[in-house]
Short mmCIF file of C-alpha atoms in Angstrom, two decimals:
data_model
loop_
_atom_site.label_atom_id
_atom_site.label_comp_id
_atom_site.label_asym_id
_atom_site.label_seq_id
_atom_site.Cartn_x
_atom_site.Cartn_y
_atom_site.Cartn_z
CA GLY A 1 -0.31 -0.11 0.03
CA PRO A 2 0.99 3.53 -0.18
CA LYS A 3 4.09 4.32 2.05
CA VAL A 4 5.26 7.66 3.93
CA LEU A 5 8.90 7.71 4.58
CA GLN A 6 10.74 9.14 7.24
CA ILE A 7 14.40 10.00 7.20
CA PRO A 8 16.28 9.51 9.62
CA SER A 9 15.14 6.73 11.89
CA HIS A 10 17.09 8.35 14.66
CA GLN A 11 18.46 11.82 15.51
CA ILE A 12 20.24 12.30 18.47
CA ILE A 13 21.46 15.72 19.11
CA ASP A 14 22.59 18.51 21.37
CA MET A 15 20.36 21.22 23.54
CA GLY A 16 20.47 24.25 21.48
CA GLN A 17 21.28 22.82 17.89
CA MET A 18 19.17 22.97 15.40
CA VAL A 19 17.20 19.86 13.95
CA THR A 20 15.56 19.01 10.63
CA LEU A 21 13.46 15.89 10.36
CA ASN A 22 12.69 15.07 6.79
CA CYS A 23 9.44 13.03 5.56
CA ASP A 24 8.47 11.06 1.96
CA PRO A 25 4.87 11.38 1.91
CA VAL A 26 2.69 9.42 -0.23
CA SER A 27 2.84 10.32 -4.05
CA ASN A 28 -0.43 11.93 -4.99
CA HIS A 29 -1.46 13.39 -1.31
CA LEU A 30 -1.85 16.83 -0.76
CA TYR A 31 -2.22 17.44 3.00
CA PHE A 32 0.83 16.74 5.27
CA TYR A 33 0.80 16.47 9.13
CA TRP A 34 3.34 16.42 12.21
CA TYR A 35 2.59 14.42 15.37
CA LYS A 36 4.48 14.41 18.24
CA GLN A 37 4.53 11.21 20.74
CA ILE A 38 6.57 11.45 23.73
CA LEU A 39 7.05 8.01 25.49
CA GLY A 40 4.33 6.52 27.57
CA GLN A 41 1.51 9.12 26.11
CA GLN A 42 -0.66 9.68 23.79
CA MET A 43 0.19 10.59 20.35
CA GLU A 44 -0.45 14.46 19.70
CA PHE A 45 -1.06 16.32 16.69
CA LEU A 46 1.13 19.68 16.01
CA VAL A 47 0.60 20.70 12.72
CA ASN A 48 -0.75 20.74 9.38
CA PHE A 49 0.04 21.26 6.20
CA TYR A 50 -1.58 22.49 2.66
CA ASN A 51 -0.63 24.25 -0.47
CA GLY A 52 2.49 25.51 1.02
CA LYS A 53 0.87 26.97 4.01
CA VAL A 54 0.09 26.12 7.57
CA MET A 55 -3.54 25.21 7.96
CA GLU A 56 -3.46 24.59 11.81
CA LYS A 57 -1.28 24.34 14.71
CA SER A 58 -1.74 23.43 18.44
CA LYS A 59 -0.18 24.89 21.11
CA LEU A 60 2.84 22.34 20.85
CA PHE A 61 4.01 23.77 17.44
CA LYS A 62 6.50 26.32 19.24
CA ASP A 63 7.74 29.89 17.70
CA GLN A 64 11.40 27.33 17.74
CA PHE A 65 9.04 25.08 15.36
CA SER A 66 8.51 25.14 11.41
CA VAL A 67 7.38 22.95 8.43
CA GLU A 68 7.95 23.49 4.96
CA ARG A 69 7.70 21.62 2.06
CA PRO A 70 10.04 24.06 -1.34
CA ASP A 71 9.15 22.35 -4.62
CA GLY A 72 7.49 19.02 -4.17
CA SER A 73 10.38 17.29 -2.32
CA TYR A 74 10.38 16.52 1.55
CA PHE A 75 7.75 17.84 3.32
CA THR A 76 10.59 18.88 6.44
CA LEU A 77 9.71 19.55 10.55
CA LYS A 78 12.48 22.31 11.87
CA ILE A 79 13.40 22.58 15.54
CA GLN A 80 15.55 25.33 16.40
CA PRO A 81 16.95 26.10 19.01
CA THR A 82 16.07 22.40 20.28
CA ALA A 83 15.14 22.22 24.25
CA LEU A 84 15.42 18.57 25.84
CA GLU A 85 11.22 18.69 26.12
CA ASP A 86 11.25 18.02 22.42
CA SER A 87 12.62 14.13 22.87
CA ALA A 88 9.99 12.55 20.98
CA VAL A 89 9.02 9.87 18.34
CA TYR A 90 7.66 12.48 15.80
CA PHE A 91 5.25 11.36 13.02
CA CYS A 92 4.59 12.41 9.78
CA ALA A 93 1.32 11.52 8.31
CA SER A 94 -0.12 12.51 4.83
CA SER A 95 -3.96 12.09 2.77
CA LEU A 96 -4.88 13.07 -0.18
CA THR A 97 -7.76 15.67 0.65
CA GLY A 98 -7.72 16.65 3.90
CA GLY A 99 -11.50 15.93 3.96
CA ALA A 100 -12.37 15.22 7.75
CA ASN A 101 -13.41 11.42 6.91
CA GLU A 102 -9.95 10.80 4.90
CA ARG A 103 -7.49 8.07 6.32
CA LEU A 104 -4.39 9.79 7.24
CA PHE A 105 -1.03 8.03 5.91
CA PHE A 106 1.51 7.38 9.34
CA GLY A 107 5.80 7.14 8.76
CA HIS A 108 7.13 4.99 11.37
CA GLY A 109 8.57 8.31 13.07
CA THR A 110 11.77 10.01 13.25
CA LYS A 111 12.88 8.90 16.78
CA LEU A 112 14.68 12.46 18.60
CA SER A 113 17.21 12.41 21.13
CA VAL A 114 18.28 16.16 22.57
CA LEU A 115 20.93 15.76 24.98
CA GLN B 1 -10.79 20.76 23.29
CA GLU B 2 -11.54 16.93 22.70
CA LYS B 3 -10.55 14.49 24.73
CA VAL B 4 -10.57 10.45 23.69
CA GLN B 5 -10.20 7.83 26.83
CA GLN B 6 -9.64 4.43 25.81
CA SER B 7 -10.17 1.24 27.97
CA PRO B 8 -8.45 -1.14 29.43
CA GLU B 9 -5.28 0.18 29.35
CA SER B 10 -4.23 -3.67 28.54
CA LEU B 11 -5.85 -6.72 27.60
CA ILE B 12 -4.58 -10.44 27.15
CA VAL B 13 -7.06 -13.22 25.16
CA PRO B 14 -5.94 -16.54 24.13
CA GLU B 15 -6.13 -16.99 20.32
CA GLY B 16 -9.67 -17.82 18.97
CA ALA B 17 -11.18 -15.59 21.18
CA MET B 18 -13.29 -11.99 20.74
CA SER B 19 -11.13 -9.16 21.76
CA SER B 20 -13.32 -6.02 22.83
CA LEU B 21 -11.66 -2.55 23.24
CA ASN B 22 -13.71 0.62 24.40
CA CYS B 23 -13.42 4.36 23.49
CA THR B 24 -15.09 7.21 24.70
CA PHE B 25 -15.32 10.92 23.52
CA SER B 26 -15.73 14.04 25.23
CA ASN B 27 -17.34 16.52 21.32
CA SER B 28 -20.31 15.12 20.15
CA ALA B 29 -19.74 17.08 16.95
CA SER B 30 -16.77 15.01 16.50
CA GLN B 31 -16.49 13.55 12.21
CA SER B 32 -15.23 9.98 11.68
CA ILE B 33 -13.63 7.79 14.46
CA TRP B 34 -10.94 5.87 13.69
CA TRP B 35 -8.95 2.41 15.20
CA TYR B 36 -5.70 2.59 14.41
CA GLN B 37 -3.15 -0.44 15.00
CA GLN B 38 0.69 0.08 16.06
CA HIS B 39 2.89 -2.49 16.43
CA PRO B 40 6.96 -1.44 18.40
CA GLY B 41 8.28 0.69 16.79
CA LYS B 42 6.42 1.31 13.66
CA GLY B 43 3.67 4.08 12.95
CA PRO B 44 -0.50 3.37 13.24
CA GLU B 45 -2.32 2.17 10.27
CA ALA B 46 -5.73 2.68 10.04
CA LEU B 47 -8.11 -0.62 10.37
CA ILE B 48 -11.61 0.46 10.44
CA SER B 49 -13.42 3.81 10.81
CA ILE B 50 -17.45 4.95 11.50
CA PHE B 51 -19.29 8.13 11.05
CA SER B 52 -22.61 6.97 11.54
CA ASN B 53 -24.65 5.56 14.79
CA GLY B 54 -24.91 1.44 14.68
CA ASN B 55 -22.31 -0.65 13.22
CA LYS B 56 -19.55 -1.31 10.56
CA LYS B 57 -17.92 -4.70 10.24
CA GLU B 58 -15.11 -5.67 8.30
CA GLY B 59 -13.72 -9.01 7.85
CA ARG B 60 -12.42 -10.16 11.79
CA LEU B 61 -13.51 -6.13 13.00
CA THR B 62 -16.75 -5.05 14.07
CA VAL B 63 -17.09 -1.05 15.42
CA TYR B 64 -20.25 0.18 17.42
CA LEU B 65 -20.55 3.81 17.67
CA ASN B 66 -23.09 5.08 20.16
CA ARG B 67 -23.19 9.34 19.13
CA ALA B 68 -25.67 9.92 22.57
CA SER B 69 -23.46 8.08 25.12
CA LEU B 70 -19.76 9.38 22.75
CA HIS B 71 -19.12 5.48 23.06
CA VAL B 72 -17.09 3.48 20.53
CA SER B 73 -16.06 0.32 20.75
CA LEU B 74 -14.08 -1.97 18.41
CA HIS B 75 -14.40 -6.08 18.27
CA ILE B 76 -11.37 -8.63 16.78
CA ARG B 77 -13.44 -12.23 16.28
CA ASP B 78 -11.19 -14.85 16.05
CA SER B 79 -7.97 -13.38 17.40
CA GLN B 80 -4.78 -14.32 16.23
CA PRO B 81 -1.14 -13.71 17.67
CA SER B 82 -0.58 -11.28 14.68
CA ASP B 83 -3.10 -9.03 16.14
CA SER B 84 -1.00 -8.68 19.04
CA ALA B 85 -0.40 -4.66 19.18
CA VAL B 86 -1.46 -1.25 21.02
CA TYR B 87 -4.61 -0.05 19.94
CA LEU B 88 -5.72 3.60 19.07
CA CYS B 89 -8.60 5.41 18.81
CA ALA B 90 -8.88 8.81 16.82
CA VAL B 91 -11.30 10.88 16.51
CA SER B 92 -11.55 13.63 13.67
CA MET B 93 -12.78 16.79 14.25
CA ARG B 94 -14.08 19.08 11.23
CA SER B 95 -10.85 21.25 10.49
CA PHE B 96 -8.11 19.76 7.93
CA ASN B 97 -8.89 16.36 9.41
CA LYS B 98 -6.71 16.94 12.60
CA LEU B 99 -6.84 13.84 14.92
CA THR B 100 -7.18 13.51 18.65
CA PHE B 101 -5.85 10.22 19.90
CA GLY B 102 -6.62 8.13 23.00
CA ALA B 103 -3.34 6.57 25.21
CA GLY B 104 -4.41 2.98 23.15
CA THR B 105 -5.07 -0.05 24.31
CA ARG B 106 -2.28 -2.55 24.53
CA LEU B 107 -3.52 -6.13 23.13
CA ALA B 108 -1.32 -9.26 23.73
CA VAL B 109 -3.49 -12.67 22.11
CA CYS B 110 -1.23 -15.98 23.27
CA PRO B 111 -0.78 -19.03 21.13
#
């Protein structure tokens, strides 16, 4: 079936540094999402993105976070600077139309460890 | 803000038995309710969704939705060891398919 690829699978970084998480969404999908899952806690919505714009973001999407998808390449989540509380697994997802009843396809996640 | 609660936290059933998982949500204006399956180290994978009151059956899966009581349940008939995973209940709101997830039910099916 359709696959969302996330690169890298694990990233270790020192607090204060910048990190970029990469996502290759399903090829014909138009809506993209980032979710955050802290170990032992539920997955939480960060942001969704369509046509080059952030459509909606949660309180977890701090000013240090940014997303983009330049020229149809990777959909990226950048954190600058990183903080200890950013340690989590970040899941990328995509969907075709963004409709409220449409299935999301998720990647396997990038585990971010901030030291 | 939407809240999603799942029970039980963990469930152990013998192979061949019925597995029953529960989910309650807080907003009756929610759109679809989804069940996702997540294996260790993997992303969630959608199993089944329901929008209207009543039940929906797909293969060994049956989901029941009661919007009046804000409750949805997932039942897995003839459970197999390969069904062992975390099951996430997710509620979709109108806005651009933003999902609110529950904490999950960890299902273990013993041979």
